[in-house]
Structures are given as structure tokens and as C-alpha cells.
XYZ file of C-alpha atoms in Angstrom:
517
model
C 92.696 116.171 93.859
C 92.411 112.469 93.170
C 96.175 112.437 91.732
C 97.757 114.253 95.212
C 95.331 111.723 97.773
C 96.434 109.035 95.860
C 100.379 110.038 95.331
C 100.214 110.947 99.772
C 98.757 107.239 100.383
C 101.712 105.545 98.222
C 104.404 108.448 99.593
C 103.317 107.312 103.159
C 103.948 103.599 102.169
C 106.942 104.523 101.370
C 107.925 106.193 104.658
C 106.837 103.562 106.390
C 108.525 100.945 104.198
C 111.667 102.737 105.467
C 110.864 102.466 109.536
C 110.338 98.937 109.113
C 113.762 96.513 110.239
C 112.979 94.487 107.313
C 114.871 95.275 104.254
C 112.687 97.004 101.322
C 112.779 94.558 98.564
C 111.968 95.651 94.583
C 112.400 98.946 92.881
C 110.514 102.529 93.560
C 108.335 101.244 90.464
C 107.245 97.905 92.128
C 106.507 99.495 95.490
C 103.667 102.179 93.986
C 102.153 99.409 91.652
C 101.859 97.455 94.766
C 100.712 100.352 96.669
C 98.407 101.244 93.653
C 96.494 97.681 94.033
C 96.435 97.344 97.948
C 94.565 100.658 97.765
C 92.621 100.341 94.529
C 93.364 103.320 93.566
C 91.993 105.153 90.289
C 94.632 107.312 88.946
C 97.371 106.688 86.479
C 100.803 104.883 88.380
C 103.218 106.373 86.323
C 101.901 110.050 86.935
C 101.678 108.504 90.663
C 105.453 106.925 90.216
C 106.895 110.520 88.479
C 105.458 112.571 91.069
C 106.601 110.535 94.177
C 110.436 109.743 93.037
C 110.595 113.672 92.133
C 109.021 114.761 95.432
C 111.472 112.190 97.549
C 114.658 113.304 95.366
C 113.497 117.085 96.486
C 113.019 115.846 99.636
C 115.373 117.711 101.878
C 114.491 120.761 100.039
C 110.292 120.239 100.536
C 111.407 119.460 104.027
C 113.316 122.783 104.988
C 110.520 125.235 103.125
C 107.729 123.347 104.661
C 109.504 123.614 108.066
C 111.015 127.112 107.818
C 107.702 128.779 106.484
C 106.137 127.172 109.367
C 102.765 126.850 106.964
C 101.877 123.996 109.748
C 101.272 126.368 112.338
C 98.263 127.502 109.958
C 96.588 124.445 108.391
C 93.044 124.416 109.947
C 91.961 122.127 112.281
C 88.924 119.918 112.985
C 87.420 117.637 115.610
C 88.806 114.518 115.997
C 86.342 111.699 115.921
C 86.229 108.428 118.220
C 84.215 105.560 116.645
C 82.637 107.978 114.380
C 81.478 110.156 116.955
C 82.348 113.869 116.930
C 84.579 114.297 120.321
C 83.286 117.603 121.968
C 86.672 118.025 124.000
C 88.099 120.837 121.392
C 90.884 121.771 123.604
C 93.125 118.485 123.363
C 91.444 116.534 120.967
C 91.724 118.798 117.501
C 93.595 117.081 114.594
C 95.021 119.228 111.444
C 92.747 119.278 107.877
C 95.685 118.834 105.648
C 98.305 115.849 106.000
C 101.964 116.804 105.708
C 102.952 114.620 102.685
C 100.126 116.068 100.572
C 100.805 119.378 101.103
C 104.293 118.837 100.234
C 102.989 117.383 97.351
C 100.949 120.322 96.161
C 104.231 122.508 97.144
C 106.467 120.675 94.514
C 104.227 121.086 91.877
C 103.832 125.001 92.718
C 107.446 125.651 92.680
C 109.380 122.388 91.265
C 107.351 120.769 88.870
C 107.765 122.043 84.890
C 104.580 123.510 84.391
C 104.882 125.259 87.923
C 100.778 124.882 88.875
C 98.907 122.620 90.651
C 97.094 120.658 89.267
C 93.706 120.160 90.305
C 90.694 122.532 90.284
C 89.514 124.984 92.672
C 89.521 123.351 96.695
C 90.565 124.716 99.588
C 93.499 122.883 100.214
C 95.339 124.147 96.727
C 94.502 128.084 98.030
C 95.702 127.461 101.511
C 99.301 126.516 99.692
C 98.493 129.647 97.251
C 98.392 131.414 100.284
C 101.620 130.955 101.586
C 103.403 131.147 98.027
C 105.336 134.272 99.353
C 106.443 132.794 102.170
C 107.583 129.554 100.607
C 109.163 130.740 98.217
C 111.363 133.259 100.621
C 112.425 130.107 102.208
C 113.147 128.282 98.460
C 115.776 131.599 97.996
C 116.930 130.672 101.585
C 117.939 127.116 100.328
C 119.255 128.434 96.847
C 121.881 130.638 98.887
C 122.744 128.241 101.928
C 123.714 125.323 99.277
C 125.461 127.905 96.852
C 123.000 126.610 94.147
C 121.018 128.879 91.298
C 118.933 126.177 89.840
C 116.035 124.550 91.270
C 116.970 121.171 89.768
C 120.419 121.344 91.549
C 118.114 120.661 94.628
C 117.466 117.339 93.969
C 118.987 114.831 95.980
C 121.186 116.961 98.228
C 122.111 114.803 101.513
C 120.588 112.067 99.866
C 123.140 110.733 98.127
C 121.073 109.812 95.312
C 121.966 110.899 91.340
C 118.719 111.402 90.163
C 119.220 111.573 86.735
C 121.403 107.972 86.588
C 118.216 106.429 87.770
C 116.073 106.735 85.253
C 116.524 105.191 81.337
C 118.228 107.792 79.006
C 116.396 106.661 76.023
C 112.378 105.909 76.169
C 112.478 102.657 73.288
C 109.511 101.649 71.657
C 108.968 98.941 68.727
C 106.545 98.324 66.601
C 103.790 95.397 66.899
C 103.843 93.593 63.672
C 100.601 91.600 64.508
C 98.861 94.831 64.298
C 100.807 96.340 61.192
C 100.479 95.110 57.819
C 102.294 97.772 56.134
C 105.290 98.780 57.925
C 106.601 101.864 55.882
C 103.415 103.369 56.430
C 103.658 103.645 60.034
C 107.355 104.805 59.856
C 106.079 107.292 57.728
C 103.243 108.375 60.774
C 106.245 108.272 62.979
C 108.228 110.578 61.003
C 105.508 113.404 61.385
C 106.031 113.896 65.231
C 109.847 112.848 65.142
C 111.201 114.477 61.711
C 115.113 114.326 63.277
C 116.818 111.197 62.456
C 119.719 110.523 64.470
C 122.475 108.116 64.597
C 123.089 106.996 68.028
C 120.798 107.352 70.608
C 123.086 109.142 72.852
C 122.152 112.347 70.112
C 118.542 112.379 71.149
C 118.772 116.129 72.567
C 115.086 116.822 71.545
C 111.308 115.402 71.368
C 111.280 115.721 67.870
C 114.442 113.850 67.401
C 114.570 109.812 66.944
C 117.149 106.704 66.588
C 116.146 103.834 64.387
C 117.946 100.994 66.530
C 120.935 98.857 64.844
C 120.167 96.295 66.533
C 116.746 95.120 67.172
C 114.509 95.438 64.117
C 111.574 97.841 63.921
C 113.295 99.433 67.426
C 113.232 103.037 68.136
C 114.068 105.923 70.872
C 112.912 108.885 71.969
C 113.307 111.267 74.825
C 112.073 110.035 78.059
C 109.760 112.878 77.981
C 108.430 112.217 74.738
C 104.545 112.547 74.622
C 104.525 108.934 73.111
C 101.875 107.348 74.903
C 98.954 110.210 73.260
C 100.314 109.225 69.759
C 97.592 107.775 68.062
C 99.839 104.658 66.967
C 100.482 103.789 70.725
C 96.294 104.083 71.551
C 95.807 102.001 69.073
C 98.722 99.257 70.405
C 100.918 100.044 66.747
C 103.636 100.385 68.512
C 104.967 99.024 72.182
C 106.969 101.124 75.068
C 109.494 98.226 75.427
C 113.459 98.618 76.602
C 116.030 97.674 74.265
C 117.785 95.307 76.293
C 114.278 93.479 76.862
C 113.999 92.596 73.242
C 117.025 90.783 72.871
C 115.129 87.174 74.143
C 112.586 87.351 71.387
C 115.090 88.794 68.625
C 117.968 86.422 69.525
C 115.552 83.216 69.497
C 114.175 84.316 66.186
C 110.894 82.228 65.503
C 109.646 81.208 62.612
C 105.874 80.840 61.345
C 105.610 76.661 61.899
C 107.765 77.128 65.468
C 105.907 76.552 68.702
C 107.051 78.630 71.728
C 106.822 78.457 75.784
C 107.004 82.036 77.936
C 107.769 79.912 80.740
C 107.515 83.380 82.908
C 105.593 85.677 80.956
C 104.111 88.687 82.608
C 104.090 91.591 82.475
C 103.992 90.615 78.234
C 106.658 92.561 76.523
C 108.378 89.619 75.496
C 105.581 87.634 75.048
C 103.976 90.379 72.118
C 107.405 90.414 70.684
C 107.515 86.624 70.447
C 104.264 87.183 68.524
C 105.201 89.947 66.217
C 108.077 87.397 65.031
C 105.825 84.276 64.245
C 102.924 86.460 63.209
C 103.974 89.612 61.853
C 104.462 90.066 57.678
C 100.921 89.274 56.904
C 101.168 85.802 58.343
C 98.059 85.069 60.385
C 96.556 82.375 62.355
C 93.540 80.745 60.847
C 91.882 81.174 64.117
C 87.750 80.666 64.482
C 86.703 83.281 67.402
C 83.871 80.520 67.623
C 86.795 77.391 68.121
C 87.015 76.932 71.685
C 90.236 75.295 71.491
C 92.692 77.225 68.366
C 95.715 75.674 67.455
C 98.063 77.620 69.863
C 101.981 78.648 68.457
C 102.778 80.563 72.085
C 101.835 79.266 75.633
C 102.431 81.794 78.153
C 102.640 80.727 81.477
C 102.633 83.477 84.857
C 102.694 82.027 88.280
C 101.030 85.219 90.114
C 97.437 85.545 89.182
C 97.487 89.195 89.553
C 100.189 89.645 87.404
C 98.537 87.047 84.871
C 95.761 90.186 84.327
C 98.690 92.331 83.575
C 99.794 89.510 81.296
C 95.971 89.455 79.746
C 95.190 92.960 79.030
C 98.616 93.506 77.619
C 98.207 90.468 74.892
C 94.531 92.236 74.645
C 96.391 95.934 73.816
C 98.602 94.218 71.193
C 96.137 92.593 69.705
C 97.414 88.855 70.527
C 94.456 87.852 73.128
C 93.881 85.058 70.261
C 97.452 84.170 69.371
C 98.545 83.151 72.843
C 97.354 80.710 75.776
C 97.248 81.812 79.134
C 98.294 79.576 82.211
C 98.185 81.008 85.635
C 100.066 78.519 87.640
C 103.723 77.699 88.287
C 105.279 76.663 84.767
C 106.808 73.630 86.282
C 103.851 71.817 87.500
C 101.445 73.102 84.903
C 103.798 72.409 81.628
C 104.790 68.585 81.852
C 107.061 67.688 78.913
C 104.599 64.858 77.684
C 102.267 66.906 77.574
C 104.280 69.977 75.080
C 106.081 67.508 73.177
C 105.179 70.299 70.005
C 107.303 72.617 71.836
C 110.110 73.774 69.658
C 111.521 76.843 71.696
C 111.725 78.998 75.106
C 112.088 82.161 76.685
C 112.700 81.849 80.299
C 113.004 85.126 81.426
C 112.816 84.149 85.641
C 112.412 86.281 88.643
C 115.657 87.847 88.954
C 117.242 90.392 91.713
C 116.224 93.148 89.274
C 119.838 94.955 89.735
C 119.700 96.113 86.177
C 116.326 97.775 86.453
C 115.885 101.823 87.083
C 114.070 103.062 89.754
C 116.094 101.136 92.565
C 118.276 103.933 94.165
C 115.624 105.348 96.629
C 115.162 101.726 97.579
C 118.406 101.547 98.125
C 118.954 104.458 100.132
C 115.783 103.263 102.315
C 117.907 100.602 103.291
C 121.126 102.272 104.050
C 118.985 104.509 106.024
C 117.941 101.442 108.347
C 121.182 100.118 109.367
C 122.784 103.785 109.748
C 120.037 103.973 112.169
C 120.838 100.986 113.688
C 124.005 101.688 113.501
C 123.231 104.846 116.013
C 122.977 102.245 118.876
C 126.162 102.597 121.656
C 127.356 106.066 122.364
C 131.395 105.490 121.661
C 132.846 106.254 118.480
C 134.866 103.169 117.885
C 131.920 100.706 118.873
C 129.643 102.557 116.297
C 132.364 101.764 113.554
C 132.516 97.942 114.933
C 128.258 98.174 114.991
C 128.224 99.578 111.044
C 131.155 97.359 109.808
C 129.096 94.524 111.748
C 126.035 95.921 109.983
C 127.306 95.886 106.880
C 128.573 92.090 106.791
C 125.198 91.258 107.968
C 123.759 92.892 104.753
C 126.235 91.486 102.316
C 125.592 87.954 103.591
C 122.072 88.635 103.210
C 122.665 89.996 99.698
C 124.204 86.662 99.018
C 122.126 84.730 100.622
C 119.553 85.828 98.464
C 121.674 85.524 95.168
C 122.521 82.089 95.874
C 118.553 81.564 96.186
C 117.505 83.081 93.182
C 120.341 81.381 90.783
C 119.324 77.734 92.212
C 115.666 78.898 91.053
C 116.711 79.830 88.040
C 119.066 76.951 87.423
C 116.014 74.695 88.272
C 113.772 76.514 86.310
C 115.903 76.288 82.955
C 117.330 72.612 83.283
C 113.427 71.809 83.054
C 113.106 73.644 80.273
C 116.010 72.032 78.698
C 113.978 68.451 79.370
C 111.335 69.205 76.696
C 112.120 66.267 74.113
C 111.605 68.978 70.455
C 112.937 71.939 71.969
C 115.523 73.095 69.677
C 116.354 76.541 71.234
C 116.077 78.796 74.344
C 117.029 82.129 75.608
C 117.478 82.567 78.921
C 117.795 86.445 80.177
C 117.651 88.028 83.537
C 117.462 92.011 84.385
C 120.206 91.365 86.488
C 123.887 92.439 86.761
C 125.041 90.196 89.091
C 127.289 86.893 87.431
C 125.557 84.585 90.221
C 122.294 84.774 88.606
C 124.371 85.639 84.479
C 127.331 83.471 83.841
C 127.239 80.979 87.076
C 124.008 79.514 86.364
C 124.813 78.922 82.521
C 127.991 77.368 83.641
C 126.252 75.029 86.208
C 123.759 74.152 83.143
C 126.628 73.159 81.182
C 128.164 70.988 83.892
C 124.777 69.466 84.521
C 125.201 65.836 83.478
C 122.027 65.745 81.948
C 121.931 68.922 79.957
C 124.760 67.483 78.679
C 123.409 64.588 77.739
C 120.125 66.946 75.962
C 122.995 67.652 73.920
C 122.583 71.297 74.481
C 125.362 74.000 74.006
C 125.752 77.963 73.693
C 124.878 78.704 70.399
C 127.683 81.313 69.244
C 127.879 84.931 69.249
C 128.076 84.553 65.512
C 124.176 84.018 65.478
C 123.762 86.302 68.688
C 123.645 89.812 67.684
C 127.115 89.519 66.522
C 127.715 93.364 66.837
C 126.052 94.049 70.138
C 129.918 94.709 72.381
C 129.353 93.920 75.591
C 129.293 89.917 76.195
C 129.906 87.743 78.978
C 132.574 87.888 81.970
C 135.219 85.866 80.510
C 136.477 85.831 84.258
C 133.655 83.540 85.340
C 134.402 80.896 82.295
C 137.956 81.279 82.697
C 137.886 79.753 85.997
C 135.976 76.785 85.145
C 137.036 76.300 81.491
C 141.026 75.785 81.307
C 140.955 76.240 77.457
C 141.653 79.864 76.116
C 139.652 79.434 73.317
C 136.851 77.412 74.798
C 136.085 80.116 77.687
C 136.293 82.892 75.401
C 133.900 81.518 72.994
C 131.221 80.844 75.680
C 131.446 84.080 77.338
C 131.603 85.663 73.619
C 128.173 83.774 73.113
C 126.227 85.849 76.157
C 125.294 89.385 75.811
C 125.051 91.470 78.530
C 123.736 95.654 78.639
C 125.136 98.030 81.559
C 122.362 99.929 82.825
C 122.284 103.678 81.320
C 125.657 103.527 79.787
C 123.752 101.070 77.184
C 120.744 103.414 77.103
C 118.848 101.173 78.935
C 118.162 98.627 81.386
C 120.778 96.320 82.742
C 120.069 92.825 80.951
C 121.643 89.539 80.623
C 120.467 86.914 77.673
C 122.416 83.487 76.441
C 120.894 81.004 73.894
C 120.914 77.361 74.439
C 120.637 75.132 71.453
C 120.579 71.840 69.902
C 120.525 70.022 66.737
């Protein structure tokens, strides 16, 4: 029962995210986790996150079998209670057991959901769906026939303009954590016992025993989205990381050797920060750190500006066994890291806070918003002045959208330049989840305008030494404008690397490498 309470609390968030005027900010994903800690709330937020974007993208079917069976008309009621008193007036003042969203929750699962059950144990709220199975499911036909569809799945999403199945990643990608592995054949080989089909391209993953060793990224693989991976014993006992593809590009492309010294100027939730480790620690080569030594000889400062997030940060370094490899500053990276004071400091990732238009998960965000300004597009009763209202509407939003892009890329301009300051830094990748050239190519170009970057004597180091054979790289348009020179804006947007969300097999990503001798 604890899963369904907890899913109806975040669903209702949700729905009320989407009567607000404000625009919903963040992805589906970032709204539960959000909703998960508001409400401290015990069960898992992925099962929490699949069940609520599968119940919203069945939406208008839950919606017409809940209201055609007319199952409300029987829920049970009780006494509604003022100040904790019991109210005596019965006639007027009755409110019903069961809340809507939950039992359309417990409704999916029965009919919708692979395993068709529901699960939780024996309670009264699970028989009183049980109950009506006949009768929902008469109106589940109903819906079949009235949309000309035969398969429950083709359900999803109708009149809400939402493809389901292009918001969520194609491929689940995992690596392995080389601060944890000593012998790395050995684990392949464990790997090989539950995935025994080796592929070659990941867009041949059909099955959950099939696998793609990545070209790419070292020590990279894929799997089915519904892959079991998290119960394999490698995963419980961190071996091996759920990380995206595109996500391990920063660490692989800035490469760090044992001696180097490295800055996460923005580090949670860790990915990156692990993978940074499994580079300058992995093959054996270990830290002669003293659990006892109060202050270790540090190779990777991590720095996270929301505390919160900083315990994400802490139990994921914990779970990959790096707790001791990496220092943890809560606090905003440019007032906590001065360059006097990291003068050691050979190389960065700044991964910033981004628009996150590259991540999954965004469409029913998306349509939450497009549902506010139809509705306030509803306003005046002629035809022509709602078209004026909705065109007026949707300026509005696309300045906004702007707006905000213009924000974000002089934050993450700011954030890199000080980077760049750091007197024996040699190298640093800067990457975004975005798709958007304001916050890709426009900011690298400002950086290598900027006077004193220029002075740093930092440039693009070249695609030669940037996963060469990764084919998607930079908007040539955006250099071409800026950079008269053929040659010269080819080779700078040939030096960035950018990944189109799904058709990559991942997550939309961005990632350039400064550099200096």
C-alpha cells in the first residue's frame, strides 16, 4: 500500500503543478524526487517515477473507465472530521474512503501494468477495485473499439500528444567502477552469465539477455531499459555504475592521469565525479590513504552548491567506493575554490546547471505547460481574438524561453572563465545536457573572445584527441558566423561533440575541451 499512497501524493503534485500560472520548470524525474523529499517518503522513486509517467501517459484512458464504470458512485464513505472532531451531521458532511488518483492507480496496475496485479497485500481498498474488475474492464473494450485500437499499449498518450516511448532512453548504459575492480576480465566474465548475446550496435539490443560493449567509452555497456540490472550482484556491490553514455564523455575526454589533480566544480549527483575516479585510480593504482589521517592528500575536490544534493553527492562516492578518494565542499564553487588557494589544480569538469533539454522525462512537463496557456488561451469568446490571445501567448513563452537561456549561458560563461583563471590548470571539459547552441557553441565562442581567456592562452583542443570517431560535433553555423575562416570555424566546431537525444541512444549532451600548454 505504501508504493500507491506514496505514487497518489506525488501524482497530486503533479496535478497541481499544472493549475498553477507559473510555468513547471525541470523534468517528470526532478518533480517526484522533489516530491519524494518534501514528503519524506519511504518507497523507492524510480518505482514511484515508472508508475506515475505510465499512469499520466494512460491518462485519458484511466479517466474514461474510471468515469464510465461510475466505480465513484460506490467507494464508501466516512465522517468528515473538523479539528479532529468526528462531525455528527452525516447528511452533508460525509467525505469518500478512497481518493480518485489512487484508485486509478490500483486500476492501471490491474489492467495496464505487465504483470497485470496489484501489488500490495490483502486491504480493502485493492478488493473494492477487484470488485468492479467486470465492469472496468467492459468499459476498457469500450475504449479499445471507440479509438479503433486492439492493444492496450496503443492507449497511451491518446489526446495527449505525448510519444511515450521517445521519452524515455533506448539503451539503459552502465560502466564499470575501476576503483572497485582489480581484475577487469573477471567481471566481464560475471557479466557475460546474465547477458550471453553480444551485439554490435546498441540499436540490436532486442532482448534482456542481449548486450553492446560501447566503441566509445571504455569499460561502457547497454542493456534493455528493462533489464533487471540493479538486483545483479555486481551493481549491489557498486562494480558497476547505471551511467548514460553521453554523461561519460567529460571524464573520458579529459583523461586523467595518476599524478593529475582534478576540480568537479558542479558535482552532484556523482556520475562524473566516480568516473573521474575510476580514471586516476582504477588499474591497481591506489591512494596511500590513512583512514586515521584527518587531512589525505586529495587528487579530486568536488564541489555542490545545494546541500541536499551534496548527500546525493556523498552516498554516491560512498556506493562507489570513493568516500576516501574525493573532498566534499558544499558551497558555491566560486567563493569556496579561490585560485590561490588550488594552485595544485591541474584539470576541470564543469558540468553547470543547464536547461536540461537533452534529458528524458521532459514531455509531460512540457505538455503541463502547453496545457496552461491553451487554458489561458480560452479567455474571449470570438474565434479570431482567441488566435490573437494564443499567438500572443505563445510570444510570451518564447521570450521567456529566452530569457531564461540568455540567463543560464551568462552563468555558465561566468562559471567557466573562472575556471579558466586557475594558474596549473592544463585542461577542462565543459558539458551541458542541453541542446540548445545558447548554452553549447555561444558560450565557448564568448570564452574564446574573452580577452583574458585569451590571454590564459587557452584554445579547443582538437577533435583529433576528442573521441575522434564519435559523428556528431558542433554547429558549424554558430562558428561560421563569428569565425570568417573556412578552416578555422570548421576546426572549432569539429573539436565539440554533441549527442541527439534517443537517436544517439541516449541523453542529449554537449562537451568541448579547453586546453593549454
Amino acid at each position: 500500500m505504501n508504493l500507491y499512497r506514496d505514487a497518489t501524493w506525488v501524482y497530486e503534485d503533479l496535478l497541481n503543478a499544472s493549475k498553477t500560472t507559473k510555468r513547471t520548470s525541470g523534468s517528470l524525474q526532478s518533480i517526484v524526487l522533489n516530491s519524494c523529499k518534501r514528503y519524506k517518503l519511504k518507497s523507492n522513486p524510480k518505482h514511484i517515477f515508472a508508475l506515475v509517467n505510465s499512469v499520466y501517459s494512460y491518462s485519458e484512458l484511466l479517466n474514461y473507465m474510471y468515469t464510465r464504470s461510475k466505480i465513484d458512485k460506490d467507494i464508501p464513505l466516512r465522517k468528515k472530521k473538523v479539528d479532529g472532531i468526528d462531525n455528527v451531521d452525516t447528511k452533508n458532511k460525509k467525505v469518500k474512503i478512497y481518493s480518485e488518483i489512487t484508485l486509478k492507480l490500483l486500476i492501471h496496475d490491474l489492467f495496464l501494468s505487465k504483470s497485470k496485479r496489484i501489488q500490495m497485500g490483502k486491504h480493502p481498498i485493492k478488493d473494492f477495485v477487484i470488485k468492479h474488475k467486470t465492469r472496468l474492464n467492459s468499459e476498457l473494450v469500450r475504449f479499445k473499439i471507440k479509438h479503433k485500437i486492439s492493444k492496450n499499449e496503443d492507449a497511451k498518450n491518446i489526446n495527449n500528444n505525448i510519444d511515450a516511448f521517445s521519452d524515455i532512453t533506448p539503451v539503459r548504459w552502465f560502466r564499470l567502477n575501476l576503483v572497485k575492480i582489480d581484475d577487469i576480465e573477471n567481471c566481464v566474465s560475471e557479466l557475460r552469465k546474465k547477458y550471453i548475446n553480444r551485439v554490435s550496435h546498441w540499436e540490436e539490443i532486442k532482448d534482456n539477455t542481449d548486450i553492446y560493449y560501447d566503441e566509445f567509452i571504455p569499460n561502457l555497456f547497454g542493456v534493455l531499459p528493462s533489464s533487471k540490472l540493479t538486483s545483479h550482484e555486481l551493481y549491489k556491490r557498486g562494480k558497476i555504475i547505471i551511467q548514460d553514455r553521453a554523461s561519460c564523455f567529460p571524464a573520458h575526454i579529459l583523461n586523467p592521469k595518476h599524478n593529475d589533480i582534478i576540480i568537479d566544480s558542479c558535482s552532484a549527483p556523482g556520475n562524473k565525479t566516480t568516473h573521474i575516479a575510476s580514471y586516476i585510480f582504477g588499474d591497481t593504482h591506489r591512494p596511500a590513504v590513512n583512514e586515521k589521517n584527518s587531512d589525505p592528500s586529495y587528487q579530486i575536490f568536488a564541489f555542490e552548491k545545494d546541500a541536499e544534493r551534496g548527500k546525493t553527492l556523498a552516498k554516491m562516492l560512498r556506493i562507489a567506493g570513493c568516500e576516501k578518494l574525493v573532498k566534499i565542499n558544499i558551497g558555491d564553487f566560486t567563493k569556496l575554490a579561490t585560485p590561490q588557494d588550488y594552485t595544485q589544480v591541474t584539470g576541470f569538469i564543469v558540468d553547470p546547471t543547464c536547461s536540461g533539454s537533452g534529458i528524458f522525462g521532459r514531455k509531460i512537463v512540457d505538455k503541463l505547460n502547453k496545457d496552461k496557456r491553451d487554458k489561458e488561451g480560452e479567455e474571449g469568446e470570438e474565434e479570431q481574438e482567441q488566435e490573437q490571445e494564443q499567438e500572443s501567448i505563445d510570444s510570451k513563452d518564447e521570450i521567456e524561453r529566452k530569457n531564461r537561456l540568455i540567463k543560464l549561458s551568462s552563468f555558465q560563461f561566468e562559471i567557466v572563465k573562472y575556471a579558466l583563471s586557475f594558474p596549473n590548470a592544463k585542461k577542462l571539459v565543459y558539458s551541458t545536457c542541453s541542446i540548445h547552441p545558447e548554452e553549447n557553441e555561444r558560450v565557448v565562442i564568448d570564452l574564446l573572445l574573452d580577452k583574458q581567456v585569451k590571454k590564459q592562452g587557452w584554445k579547443l583542443r582538437p577533435r583529433s584527441e576528442v573521441i575522434p570517431d564519435w559523428p556528431r560535433r558542433g554547429l558549424l553555423q554558430e562558428f561560421e558566423q563569428v569565425f570568417p575562416k573556412d578552416e578555422e570555424a570548421t576546426a572549432l566546431a569539429e573539436s565539440c561533440i554533441r549527442a541527439l537525444p534517443k537517436k544517439d541512444g541516449g541523453i542529449g549532451f554537449f562537451a568541448v575541451c579547453f586546453e593549454r600548454n
